Amino acid sequence: MSETKIVVACCQLSLAVGDADGNRAKVRSAISDAARAGARVVVLPELANTGYMFADIDELRAAAEPLNGPTITEWANLAAQYGLIIVGGFAESGDGDLVYNSAVLIDESGVRTRYRKAHLWNREKDNLFTPGSDLPPVVDTAVGRIGVMICYDLEFPEWIRMVALDGAELLCAPVNWPLYPAPDGERPTEIVKIQAGATVNRMFIAAAARVGQERGQAWLGGSVIVDADGFPLTEIQLDTETIVLATINLADARDKAISERNNVQTDRRPELYSRIGKPLEVSP
């Protein structure tokens, strides 16, 4: 029987290309702090082992690690030490010279799944990362069913729907959100999209983001844990390293009813949605 009420932590960190040891130490400290604060599930940012702003593919290849490299090995040791489930992003050296923007879910037994980002963002397409081609995984864990995806993946409602239909109660997402201008008083649209994904699927979503500056790129921050009704459970902090924590009841995500006669899954009419699965014809 899985646990129902658990504490989830999102570690919002400042990381840097070229500082593997510093990145690893910062993540190690954040995981330990989250565990001491009572977290059972800990989410880390995208590319937490390397930073993000690579000059070229050679610099990326030099920083990337295999699945059994020092970063994932250390996370597995920490998961075993503290009794955690850890979801974190890393630059993965894969087949031949290919590099993937990947994430792992690790528990006390070791690596449970590895996911490679399917939807690449901006310069990630510039001969840097190879896109993944597998569906986002959903893993049975000691606390419930957890899905995994990465950053820009969250902007595709079809992708979030996939993990919801596979029974995910909590979706964990390592992210690196660039800082873009927004109207005064408005919540960043990255967070709004997560709220939408949570409420239309009746599913918790936890996203761990970056802060600080890296080679001229400012990062938004905004790590957030959203409940199954689409409301943030954590204070939105945009400009500081922090750990945000929330206690969630996964039973809420198992109930897909939104009224006496409506259910976000059984009310679907997939026979009408066939166009969604077809490639878009773009004029030259």
Coordinates of C-alpha atoms in Angstrom, one line a residue:
M1 CA 0.0 0.0 0.0
S2 CA 1.5 3.3 -1.0
E3 CA 1.7 6.3 1.3
T4 CA -0.9 9.0 0.7
K5 CA 0.2 12.1 2.5
I6 CA 3.8 13.1 1.7
V7 CA 6.1 16.1 1.7
V8 CA 7.5 17.2 -1.7
A9 CA 10.4 19.5 -2.1
C10 CA 11.6 21.5 -5.1
C11 CA 15.2 22.7 -4.9
Q12 CA 15.7 26.0 -6.7
L13 CA 19.4 26.5 -7.3
S14 CA 22.0 28.6 -9.2
L15 CA 24.3 26.3 -11.3
A16 CA 27.0 26.9 -13.8
V17 CA 28.6 25.4 -16.9
G18 CA 32.2 24.4 -16.1
D19 CA 31.7 23.8 -12.4
A20 CA 30.9 20.1 -12.1
D21 CA 32.2 19.8 -8.5
G22 CA 30.4 23.0 -7.4
N23 CA 27.2 21.9 -9.0
R24 CA 27.4 18.5 -7.4
A25 CA 28.1 19.9 -3.9
K26 CA 25.2 22.4 -4.2
V27 CA 22.8 19.7 -5.2
R28 CA 24.1 17.4 -2.5
S29 CA 23.5 20.0 0.1
A30 CA 20.0 20.8 -1.2
I31 CA 19.0 17.2 -1.1
S32 CA 20.2 16.8 2.4
D33 CA 18.4 20.0 3.6
A34 CA 15.2 18.8 1.9
A35 CA 15.4 15.4 3.6
R36 CA 16.0 17.0 7.0
A37 CA 12.9 19.2 6.4
G38 CA 10.8 16.0 6.0
A39 CA 10.7 15.7 2.3
R40 CA 9.9 12.2 0.8
V41 CA 10.1 13.3 -2.8
V42 CA 12.9 15.8 -3.9
V43 CA 12.9 17.4 -7.4
L44 CA 16.0 19.0 -8.8
P45 CA 16.4 21.4 -11.8
E46 CA 17.1 20.5 -15.4
L47 CA 20.7 19.8 -16.2
A48 CA 21.6 20.0 -12.6
N49 CA 25.0 18.3 -13.1
T50 CA 26.3 20.7 -15.7
G51 CA 24.5 24.0 -16.0
Y52 CA 22.9 25.0 -19.3
M53 CA 24.6 27.6 -21.4
F54 CA 27.0 25.6 -23.4
A55 CA 29.3 27.2 -26.0
D56 CA 29.2 24.2 -28.3
I57 CA 28.8 20.5 -28.5
D58 CA 32.4 19.8 -27.5
E59 CA 31.9 21.6 -24.2
L60 CA 28.7 19.8 -23.7
R61 CA 30.2 16.4 -24.4
A62 CA 33.0 17.0 -22.0
A63 CA 30.5 17.8 -19.2
A64 CA 28.0 15.1 -19.9
E65 CA 27.9 11.8 -17.9
P66 CA 26.6 8.3 -18.4
L67 CA 23.8 7.0 -16.3
N68 CA 26.3 5.2 -14.1
G69 CA 28.5 8.3 -13.7
P70 CA 29.4 10.2 -10.5
T71 CA 26.3 12.4 -10.4
I72 CA 23.6 9.7 -10.6
T73 CA 25.7 7.4 -8.4
E74 CA 25.7 10.1 -5.7
W75 CA 22.0 10.8 -6.0
A76 CA 21.3 7.1 -5.6
N77 CA 23.5 7.0 -2.5
L78 CA 21.6 10.0 -1.0
A79 CA 18.2 8.4 -1.9
A80 CA 19.2 5.3 0.0
Q81 CA 20.7 7.2 2.9
Y82 CA 17.6 9.4 3.5
G83 CA 14.9 7.1 2.2
L84 CA 14.0 9.5 -0.7
I85 CA 12.6 9.6 -4.1
I86 CA 14.8 12.0 -6.2
V87 CA 13.9 13.3 -9.7
G88 CA 16.6 15.4 -11.3
G89 CA 17.9 16.5 -14.6
F90 CA 21.3 15.8 -16.0
A91 CA 23.3 16.0 -19.3
E92 CA 23.6 12.3 -20.4
S93 CA 26.3 11.0 -22.6
G94 CA 24.5 8.3 -24.6
D95 CA 24.9 6.4 -27.8
G96 CA 28.2 7.2 -29.5
D97 CA 28.7 10.9 -29.5
L98 CA 25.1 11.8 -28.8
V99 CA 24.1 13.8 -25.7
Y100 CA 20.6 13.9 -24.2
N101 CA 18.9 16.3 -21.9
S102 CA 17.7 13.6 -19.5
A103 CA 16.1 13.1 -16.1
V104 CA 16.1 10.2 -13.7
L105 CA 13.8 9.0 -11.0
I106 CA 15.7 7.3 -8.2
D107 CA 14.5 5.7 -5.0
E108 CA 16.2 3.6 -2.3
S109 CA 16.7 0.7 -4.7
G110 CA 18.5 2.8 -7.3
V111 CA 17.6 4.3 -10.7
R112 CA 14.0 3.4 -11.5
T113 CA 13.7 5.2 -14.8
R114 CA 15.5 7.5 -17.2
Y115 CA 13.7 9.9 -19.5
R116 CA 15.2 11.9 -22.4
K117 CA 13.6 15.2 -23.2
A118 CA 11.4 14.9 -26.3
H119 CA 10.7 18.6 -27.0
L120 CA 13.9 20.6 -27.3
W121 CA 14.0 24.3 -26.6
N122 CA 15.7 27.0 -28.7
R123 CA 19.5 26.5 -28.8
E124 CA 19.2 22.9 -27.6
K125 CA 18.4 22.1 -31.3
D126 CA 21.7 23.7 -32.4
N127 CA 23.7 20.4 -32.7
L128 CA 23.7 20.1 -28.9
F129 CA 21.1 17.7 -27.6
T130 CA 19.4 14.7 -29.4
P131 CA 15.7 14.6 -28.7
G132 CA 14.3 11.6 -26.9
S133 CA 11.7 9.4 -28.7
D134 CA 10.0 7.6 -25.8
L135 CA 6.9 8.5 -23.9
P136 CA 7.3 10.1 -20.5
P137 CA 7.5 7.3 -17.9
V138 CA 5.1 6.8 -15.0
V139 CA 6.6 4.8 -12.1
D140 CA 5.0 2.9 -9.2
T141 CA 6.8 4.1 -6.1
A142 CA 6.4 3.7 -2.4
V143 CA 4.4 6.9 -2.3
G144 CA 2.3 6.5 -5.4
R145 CA 2.5 6.8 -9.2
I146 CA 5.0 9.5 -10.3
G147 CA 5.5 10.8 -13.9
V148 CA 8.6 12.5 -15.2
M149 CA 9.2 15.1 -18.0
I150 CA 11.5 18.1 -18.6
C151 CA 10.8 21.8 -19.0
Y152 CA 9.5 22.6 -22.5
D153 CA 7.7 19.2 -22.5
L154 CA 5.3 20.8 -20.0
E155 CA 4.0 23.2 -22.8
F156 CA 2.4 20.3 -24.7
P157 CA -0.9 19.4 -23.2
E158 CA -0.9 16.1 -25.1
W159 CA 2.3 15.1 -23.3
I160 CA 0.9 15.9 -19.8
R161 CA -2.3 14.1 -20.7
M162 CA -0.2 11.0 -21.5
V163 CA 1.1 10.7 -18.0
A164 CA -2.3 11.4 -16.5
L165 CA -3.9 8.6 -18.5
D166 CA -1.1 6.3 -17.4
G167 CA -2.2 7.0 -13.8
A168 CA 0.3 9.5 -12.6
E169 CA -0.7 11.1 -9.4
L170 CA 2.3 13.4 -9.2
L171 CA 4.2 14.7 -12.2
C172 CA 7.8 15.8 -11.4
A173 CA 9.6 18.2 -13.8
P174 CA 13.1 19.5 -13.7
V175 CA 13.0 22.8 -15.5
N176 CA 15.3 25.8 -16.5
W177 CA 12.9 28.7 -17.3
P178 CA 14.6 31.7 -19.0
L179 CA 13.6 35.0 -17.6
Y180 CA 11.3 36.9 -20.0
P181 CA 9.5 40.3 -19.5
A182 CA 6.0 40.0 -18.1
P183 CA 3.3 42.7 -17.3
D184 CA 3.4 44.0 -13.7
G185 CA 1.5 41.8 -11.3
E186 CA 1.2 38.9 -13.7
R187 CA 2.3 35.4 -12.8
P188 CA 4.8 34.0 -15.2
T189 CA 3.1 32.0 -18.0
E190 CA 5.3 29.0 -17.3
I191 CA 3.6 28.6 -13.9
V192 CA 0.1 29.3 -15.4
K193 CA 0.7 26.4 -17.9
I194 CA 1.6 24.1 -15.0
Q195 CA -1.6 25.1 -13.2
A196 CA -3.6 24.4 -16.3
G197 CA -2.0 21.0 -16.7
A198 CA -2.7 20.1 -13.1
T199 CA -6.3 21.1 -13.0
V200 CA -7.4 19.7 -16.4
N201 CA -5.9 16.3 -15.4
R202 CA -6.6 16.4 -11.6
M203 CA -3.0 15.7 -10.9
F204 CA -0.2 17.2 -8.7
I205 CA 2.7 18.8 -10.6
A206 CA 6.1 19.8 -9.0
A207 CA 8.6 21.8 -11.0
A208 CA 12.1 22.6 -9.8
A209 CA 13.7 25.6 -11.5
R210 CA 16.9 27.7 -11.8
V211 CA 17.8 31.1 -10.6
G212 CA 20.8 33.5 -11.1
Q213 CA 22.8 34.4 -14.2
E214 CA 24.7 32.1 -16.5
R215 CA 26.7 33.4 -19.4
G216 CA 24.4 36.3 -20.0
Q217 CA 21.2 34.3 -19.5
A218 CA 19.0 35.2 -16.5
W219 CA 16.8 32.5 -15.0
L220 CA 13.3 33.0 -13.8
G221 CA 13.1 30.8 -10.7
G222 CA 9.5 30.2 -9.8
S223 CA 9.8 26.6 -8.6
V224 CA 6.3 25.5 -7.7
I225 CA 4.1 22.6 -6.4
V226 CA 0.6 22.7 -7.7
D227 CA -2.4 20.8 -6.4
A228 CA -4.9 18.7 -8.3
D229 CA -7.3 21.7 -8.5
G230 CA -4.5 23.7 -10.2
F231 CA -3.7 26.0 -7.2
P232 CA 0.0 26.6 -6.1
L233 CA 0.8 25.2 -2.7
T234 CA 4.0 27.1 -2.4
E235 CA 5.1 30.7 -2.4
I236 CA 6.4 31.8 -5.8
Q237 CA 10.0 33.0 -5.4
L238 CA 11.7 34.3 -8.5
D239 CA 15.1 35.5 -7.5
T240 CA 16.6 33.4 -4.7
E241 CA 18.0 30.0 -4.1
T242 CA 15.5 28.2 -1.9
I243 CA 13.8 24.9 -1.2
V244 CA 10.0 25.0 -1.5
L245 CA 8.0 22.3 0.3
A246 CA 4.4 21.2 0.3
T247 CA 2.5 18.4 2.0
I248 CA 0.2 16.8 -0.6
N249 CA -2.4 14.1 -0.4
L250 CA -2.1 11.9 -3.4
A251 CA -5.6 10.6 -2.9
D252 CA -6.8 13.9 -4.3
A253 CA -5.3 13.0 -7.7
R254 CA -7.0 9.6 -7.8
D255 CA -10.4 11.3 -7.9
K256 CA -11.0 12.7 -11.4
A257 CA -14.6 13.9 -10.7
I258 CA -15.2 17.7 -10.9
S259 CA -18.9 17.6 -10.4
E260 CA -21.6 15.0 -9.6
R261 CA -21.8 14.2 -13.3
N262 CA -18.4 15.2 -14.7
N263 CA -15.0 13.4 -14.8
V264 CA -11.9 14.8 -16.6
Q265 CA -11.0 11.4 -17.9
T266 CA -14.3 9.6 -18.6
D267 CA -15.8 12.7 -20.2
R268 CA -13.2 12.7 -22.9
R269 CA -14.3 12.0 -26.5
P270 CA -11.1 10.7 -28.2
E271 CA -12.9 9.8 -31.3
L272 CA -13.2 13.5 -32.0
Y273 CA -9.5 14.3 -31.4
S274 CA -7.8 12.4 -34.2
R275 CA -6.4 15.5 -35.8
I276 CA -4.2 16.1 -32.7
G277 CA -2.1 13.1 -33.6
K278 CA -1.4 14.2 -37.1
P279 CA 1.7 16.2 -38.2
L280 CA 1.0 19.8 -39.0
E281 CA 1.3 20.7 -42.7
V282 CA 3.5 23.8 -42.9
S283 CA 3.7 25.8 -46.1
P284 CA 7.2 26.5 -47.3

